[in-house]
């Protein structure tokens, strides 16, 4: 079969008078396929010869090697995906802030930094004997930033931990919040959020009894209180997590204090209590995602993504030091 062209190839076993045993033939036909790996290597002599050729570069040679066959196959689809992503970027509407110059990108950056810190804090919390304990017990009010509600209060119903495919533990919190869908008749929603979505744990705690999570009438009353907190747009005092959890881990303490500083900056932003925060946050989130996608696709299509590029650049430096080439003339 022809590499990259034929899906099926024909194998002829020329055994002549000595036919292999059935077990050997079976292993040949249906046994594990030997893994193929590229043996192509860049030598100094090859680089010097290719640099003298005006119409064929070292990068062209690398692209033709077996090690790049899969990436080169994907290149046409990546080109189409890049054009599509760039078109979507140009279609994103500009943010019109009713309070002057938009600050949403800075607000979004602060929020992303807090979520990154939360990942590190979570790693410490899951190994602590008491974990979050009473800090995130039923009734506790949290200020969250989640995909369904970017800036608002919710109430804790329950918490648990789960392990991902790599064995890392993560904290999930079941929360009660206002209904976000205009098409749902229920005034509340119960969702599960990751610990990374928690911006701050407040000192406020609503009275919740065992079994209230399944009592619709009680939940309606609780969500009315949550809605009032969100409408008043007053910042509830935060809980002293370090003191209440009696945390002695210096890494956790430093991280949590940094998080509190970032949260204070978010509170001071004009975006914090803006009625269009969710809408603007969604626009920025889409724009950032597309910018990241465009950057990744451009890199994948560039020569810098070639697997032998670091070796090539290293050998170029050595050849330049030995005065075989002038790197300033290669650009």
PDB file of N, CA and C in Angstrom, residues 85-141:
ATOM      1  N   UNK A  85     -12.526  30.775  12.364  1.00  0.00           N
ATOM      2  CA  UNK A  85     -12.351  31.438  13.668  1.00  0.00           C
ATOM      3  C   UNK A  85     -12.083  32.928  13.490  1.00  0.00           C
ATOM      4  N   UNK A  86     -11.277  33.293  12.498  1.00  0.00           N
ATOM      5  CA  UNK A  86     -10.985  34.711  12.248  1.00  0.00           C
ATOM      6  C   UNK A  86     -12.249  35.454  11.802  1.00  0.00           C
ATOM      7  N   UNK A  87     -13.089  34.777  11.018  1.00  0.00           N
ATOM      8  CA  UNK A  87     -14.348  35.388  10.590  1.00  0.00           C
ATOM      9  C   UNK A  87     -15.281  35.611  11.780  1.00  0.00           C
ATOM     10  N   UNK A  88     -15.324  34.625  12.688  1.00  0.00           N
ATOM     11  CA  UNK A  88     -16.166  34.762  13.881  1.00  0.00           C
ATOM     12  C   UNK A  88     -15.680  35.900  14.771  1.00  0.00           C
ATOM     13  N   UNK A  89     -14.366  36.089  14.832  1.00  0.00           N
ATOM     14  CA  UNK A  89     -13.798  37.177  15.641  1.00  0.00           C
ATOM     15  C   UNK A  89     -14.260  38.544  15.140  1.00  0.00           C
ATOM     16  N   UNK A  90     -14.258  38.693  13.824  1.00  0.00           N
ATOM     17  CA  UNK A  90     -14.674  39.988  13.257  1.00  0.00           C
ATOM     18  C   UNK A  90     -16.165  40.240  13.450  1.00  0.00           C
ATOM     19  N   UNK A  91     -16.942  39.176  13.645  1.00  0.00           N
ATOM     20  CA  UNK A  91     -18.397  39.317  13.810  1.00  0.00           C
ATOM     21  C   UNK A  91     -18.809  39.649  15.241  1.00  0.00           C
ATOM     22  N   UNK A  92     -17.881  39.508  16.191  1.00  0.00           N
ATOM     23  CA  UNK A  92     -18.225  39.776  17.593  1.00  0.00           C
ATOM     24  C   UNK A  92     -18.491  41.271  17.787  1.00  0.00           C
ATOM     25  N   UNK A  93     -19.600  41.565  18.407  1.00  0.00           N
ATOM     26  CA  UNK A  93     -19.992  42.960  18.602  1.00  0.00           C
ATOM     27  C   UNK A  93     -19.088  43.670  19.606  1.00  0.00           C
ATOM     28  N   UNK A  94     -18.916  44.972  19.427  1.00  0.00           N
ATOM     29  CA  UNK A  94     -18.158  45.780  20.373  1.00  0.00           C
ATOM     30  C   UNK A  94     -19.003  46.019  21.621  1.00  0.00           C
ATOM     31  N   UNK A  95     -18.322  46.105  22.753  1.00  0.00           N
ATOM     32  CA  UNK A  95     -19.018  46.320  24.019  1.00  0.00           C
ATOM     33  C   UNK A  95     -19.261  47.810  24.226  1.00  0.00           C
ATOM     34  N   UNK A  96     -20.511  48.171  24.425  1.00  0.00           N
ATOM     35  CA  UNK A  96     -20.882  49.555  24.686  1.00  0.00           C
ATOM     36  C   UNK A  96     -21.190  49.701  26.174  1.00  0.00           C
ATOM     37  N   UNK A  97     -20.289  50.354  26.896  1.00  0.00           N
ATOM     38  CA  UNK A  97     -20.450  50.511  28.344  1.00  0.00           C
ATOM     39  C   UNK A  97     -21.232  51.789  28.643  1.00  0.00           C
ATOM     40  N   UNK A  98     -22.267  51.662  29.447  1.00  0.00           N
ATOM     41  CA  UNK A  98     -23.100  52.827  29.780  1.00  0.00           C
ATOM     42  C   UNK A  98     -22.399  53.738  30.791  1.00  0.00           C
ATOM     43  N   UNK A  99     -21.267  53.267  31.368  1.00  0.00           N
ATOM     44  CA  UNK A  99     -20.554  54.058  32.377  1.00  0.00           C
ATOM     45  C   UNK A  99     -19.210  54.569  31.860  1.00  0.00           C
ATOM     46  N   UNK A 100     -19.063  54.635  30.530  1.00  0.00           N
ATOM     47  CA  UNK A 100     -17.830  55.171  29.963  1.00  0.00           C
ATOM     48  C   UNK A 100     -16.967  54.098  29.324  1.00  0.00           C
ATOM     49  N   UNK A 101     -15.668  54.238  29.511  1.00  0.00           N
ATOM     50  CA  UNK A 101     -14.721  53.292  28.924  1.00  0.00           C
ATOM     51  C   UNK A 101     -14.917  51.907  29.536  1.00  0.00           C
ATOM     52  N   UNK A 102     -15.111  50.869  28.695  1.00  0.00           N
ATOM     53  CA  UNK A 102     -15.336  49.515  29.233  1.00  0.00           C
ATOM     54  C   UNK A 102     -14.148  49.005  30.056  1.00  0.00           C
ATOM     55  N   UNK A 103     -14.467  48.387  31.200  1.00  0.00           N
ATOM     56  CA  UNK A 103     -13.441  47.803  32.069  1.00  0.00           C
ATOM     57  C   UNK A 103     -13.600  46.288  32.148  1.00  0.00           C
ATOM     58  N   UNK A 104     -14.453  45.740  31.271  1.00  0.00           N
ATOM     59  CA  UNK A 104     -14.809  44.330  31.376  1.00  0.00           C
ATOM     60  C   UNK A 104     -13.631  43.400  31.128  1.00  0.00           C
ATOM     61  N   UNK A 105     -12.699  43.790  30.254  1.00  0.00           N
ATOM     62  CA  UNK A 105     -11.553  42.915  29.983  1.00  0.00           C
ATOM     63  C   UNK A 105     -10.657  42.797  31.211  1.00  0.00           C
ATOM     64  N   UNK A 106     -10.459  43.899  31.921  1.00  0.00           N
ATOM     65  CA  UNK A 106      -9.696  43.855  33.166  1.00  0.00           C
ATOM     66  C   UNK A 106     -10.429  43.035  34.217  1.00  0.00           C
ATOM     67  N   UNK A 107     -11.757  43.212  34.281  1.00  0.00           N
ATOM     68  CA  UNK A 107     -12.592  42.453  35.222  1.00  0.00           C
ATOM     69  C   UNK A 107     -12.520  40.956  34.917  1.00  0.00           C
ATOM     70  N   UNK A 108     -12.563  40.622  33.644  1.00  0.00           N
ATOM     71  CA  UNK A 108     -12.476  39.224  33.203  1.00  0.00           C
ATOM     72  C   UNK A 108     -11.112  38.624  33.581  1.00  0.00           C
ATOM     73  N   UNK A 109     -10.052  39.432  33.428  1.00  0.00           N
ATOM     74  CA  UNK A 109      -8.698  38.963  33.771  1.00  0.00           C
ATOM     75  C   UNK A 109      -8.582  38.681  35.274  1.00  0.00           C
ATOM     76  N   UNK A 110      -9.119  39.574  36.090  1.00  0.00           N
ATOM     77  CA  UNK A 110      -9.087  39.370  37.541  1.00  0.00           C
ATOM     78  C   UNK A 110      -9.837  38.100  37.926  1.00  0.00           C
ATOM     79  N   UNK A 111     -10.984  37.886  37.280  1.00  0.00           N
ATOM     80  CA  UNK A 111     -11.791  36.704  37.548  1.00  0.00           C
ATOM     81  C   UNK A 111     -11.028  35.431  37.172  1.00  0.00           C
ATOM     82  N   UNK A 112     -10.334  35.468  36.030  1.00  0.00           N
ATOM     83  CA  UNK A 112      -9.556  34.310  35.576  1.00  0.00           C
ATOM     84  C   UNK A 112      -8.412  34.013  36.543  1.00  0.00           C
ATOM     85  N   UNK A 113      -7.796  35.070  37.091  1.00  0.00           N
ATOM     86  CA  UNK A 113      -6.700  34.882  38.056  1.00  0.00           C
ATOM     87  C   UNK A 113      -7.212  34.228  39.336  1.00  0.00           C
ATOM     88  N   UNK A 114      -8.388  34.649  39.793  1.00  0.00           N
ATOM     89  CA  UNK A 114      -8.969  34.053  40.999  1.00  0.00           C
ATOM     90  C   UNK A 114      -9.256  32.573  40.781  1.00  0.00           C
ATOM     91  N   UNK A 115      -9.779  32.233  39.611  1.00  0.00           N
ATOM     92  CA  UNK A 115     -10.079  30.829  39.318  1.00  0.00           C
ATOM     93  C   UNK A 115      -8.806  29.991  39.283  1.00  0.00           C
ATOM     94  N   UNK A 116      -7.726  30.586  38.791  1.00  0.00           N
ATOM     95  CA  UNK A 116      -6.439  29.878  38.767  1.00  0.00           C
ATOM     96  C   UNK A 116      -5.930  29.650  40.186  1.00  0.00           C
ATOM     97  N   UNK A 117      -6.068  30.661  41.043  1.00  0.00           N
ATOM     98  CA  UNK A 117      -5.680  30.518  42.453  1.00  0.00           C
ATOM     99  C   UNK A 117      -6.543  29.464  43.124  1.00  0.00           C
ATOM    100  N   UNK A 118      -7.837  29.443  42.787  1.00  0.00           N
ATOM    101  CA  UNK A 118      -8.754  28.453  43.374  1.00  0.00           C
ATOM    102  C   UNK A 118      -8.315  27.019  43.075  1.00  0.00           C
ATOM    103  N   UNK A 119      -7.748  26.809  41.894  1.00  0.00           N
ATOM    104  CA  UNK A 119      -7.251  25.463  41.542  1.00  0.00           C
ATOM    105  C   UNK A 119      -6.170  25.029  42.520  1.00  0.00           C
ATOM    106  N   UNK A 120      -5.264  25.959  42.862  1.00  0.00           N
ATOM    107  CA  UNK A 120      -4.188  25.642  43.807  1.00  0.00           C
ATOM    108  C   UNK A 120      -4.734  25.474  45.227  1.00  0.00           C
ATOM    109  N   UNK A 121      -5.699  26.323  45.613  1.00  0.00           N
ATOM    110  CA  UNK A 121      -6.297  26.207  46.941  1.00  0.00           C
ATOM    111  C   UNK A 121      -7.041  24.880  47.084  1.00  0.00           C
ATOM    112  N   UNK A 122      -7.705  24.471  46.020  1.00  0.00           N
ATOM    113  CA  UNK A 122      -8.463  23.218  46.038  1.00  0.00           C
ATOM    114  C   UNK A 122      -7.532  22.038  46.298  1.00  0.00           C
ATOM    115  N   UNK A 123      -6.340  22.074  45.688  1.00  0.00           N
ATOM    116  CA  UNK A 123      -5.368  20.987  45.882  1.00  0.00           C
ATOM    117  C   UNK A 123      -4.975  20.849  47.348  1.00  0.00           C
ATOM    118  N   UNK A 124      -4.913  21.979  48.065  1.00  0.00           N
ATOM    119  CA  UNK A 124      -4.600  21.944  49.498  1.00  0.00           C
ATOM    120  C   UNK A 124      -5.793  21.510  50.332  1.00  0.00           C
ATOM    121  N   UNK A 125      -6.980  21.972  49.936  1.00  0.00           N
ATOM    122  CA  UNK A 125      -8.187  21.674  50.717  1.00  0.00           C
ATOM    123  C   UNK A 125      -8.523  20.185  50.729  1.00  0.00           C
ATOM    124  N   UNK A 126      -8.354  19.515  49.590  1.00  0.00           N
ATOM    125  CA  UNK A 126      -8.768  18.107  49.509  1.00  0.00           C
ATOM    126  C   UNK A 126      -7.917  17.190  50.383  1.00  0.00           C
ATOM    127  N   UNK A 127      -6.725  17.652  50.778  1.00  0.00           N
ATOM    128  CA  UNK A 127      -5.876  16.807  51.634  1.00  0.00           C
ATOM    129  C   UNK A 127      -5.950  17.227  53.099  1.00  0.00           C
ATOM    130  N   UNK A 128      -6.662  18.313  53.387  1.00  0.00           N
ATOM    131  CA  UNK A 128      -6.832  18.732  54.776  1.00  0.00           C
ATOM    132  C   UNK A 128      -7.822  17.792  55.466  1.00  0.00           C
ATOM    133  N   UNK A 129      -7.596  17.482  56.740  1.00  0.00           N
ATOM    134  CA  UNK A 129      -8.486  16.550  57.461  1.00  0.00           C
ATOM    135  C   UNK A 129      -9.957  16.970  57.436  1.00  0.00           C
ATOM    136  N   UNK A 130     -10.223  18.273  57.607  1.00  0.00           N
ATOM    137  CA  UNK A 130     -11.608  18.751  57.657  1.00  0.00           C
ATOM    138  C   UNK A 130     -12.081  19.338  56.334  1.00  0.00           C
ATOM    139  N   UNK A 131     -11.164  19.519  55.380  1.00  0.00           N
ATOM    140  CA  UNK A 131     -11.550  20.094  54.094  1.00  0.00           C
ATOM    141  C   UNK A 131     -12.194  21.456  54.262  1.00  0.00           C
ATOM    142  N   UNK A 132     -13.243  21.711  53.496  1.00  0.00           N
ATOM    143  CA  UNK A 132     -13.959  22.976  53.640  1.00  0.00           C
ATOM    144  C   UNK A 132     -14.828  22.989  54.895  1.00  0.00           C
ATOM    145  N   UNK A 133     -15.241  21.781  55.335  1.00  0.00           N
ATOM    146  CA  UNK A 133     -15.977  21.662  56.587  1.00  0.00           C
ATOM    147  C   UNK A 133     -17.167  22.594  56.681  1.00  0.00           C
ATOM    148  N   UNK A 134     -17.244  23.293  57.811  1.00  0.00           N
ATOM    149  CA  UNK A 134     -18.385  24.171  58.078  1.00  0.00           C
ATOM    150  C   UNK A 134     -18.369  25.419  57.207  1.00  0.00           C
ATOM    151  N   UNK A 135     -17.226  25.692  56.570  1.00  0.00           N
ATOM    152  CA  UNK A 135     -17.135  26.894  55.738  1.00  0.00           C
ATOM    153  C   UNK A 135     -18.122  26.845  54.577  1.00  0.00           C
ATOM    154  N   UNK A 136     -18.338  25.651  54.034  1.00  0.00           N
ATOM    155  CA  UNK A 136     -19.286  25.499  52.917  1.00  0.00           C
ATOM    156  C   UNK A 136     -20.307  24.442  53.304  1.00  0.00           C
ATOM    157  N   UNK A 137     -21.007  24.687  54.387  1.00  0.00           N
ATOM    158  CA  UNK A 137     -22.063  23.788  54.848  1.00  0.00           C
ATOM    159  C   UNK A 137     -23.409  24.302  54.341  1.00  0.00           C
ATOM    160  N   UNK A 138     -24.461  23.486  54.368  1.00  0.00           N
ATOM    161  CA  UNK A 138     -25.776  23.910  53.870  1.00  0.00           C
ATOM    162  C   UNK A 138     -26.241  25.230  54.485  1.00  0.00           C
ATOM    163  N   UNK A 139     -26.695  26.147  53.629  1.00  0.00           N
ATOM    164  CA  UNK A 139     -27.159  27.457  54.076  1.00  0.00           C
ATOM    165  C   UNK A 139     -26.157  28.567  53.849  1.00  0.00           C
ATOM    166  N   UNK A 140     -24.885  28.227  53.642  1.00  0.00           N
ATOM    167  CA  UNK A 140     -23.846  29.245  53.454  1.00  0.00           C
ATOM    168  C   UNK A 140     -24.049  29.976  52.130  1.00  0.00           C
ATOM    169  N   UNK A 141     -23.911  31.303  52.161  1.00  0.00           N
ATOM    170  CA  UNK A 141     -24.043  32.114  50.951  1.00  0.00           C
ATOM    171  C   UNK A 141     -22.660  32.297  50.303  1.00  0.00           C
TER     172      UNK A 141
END
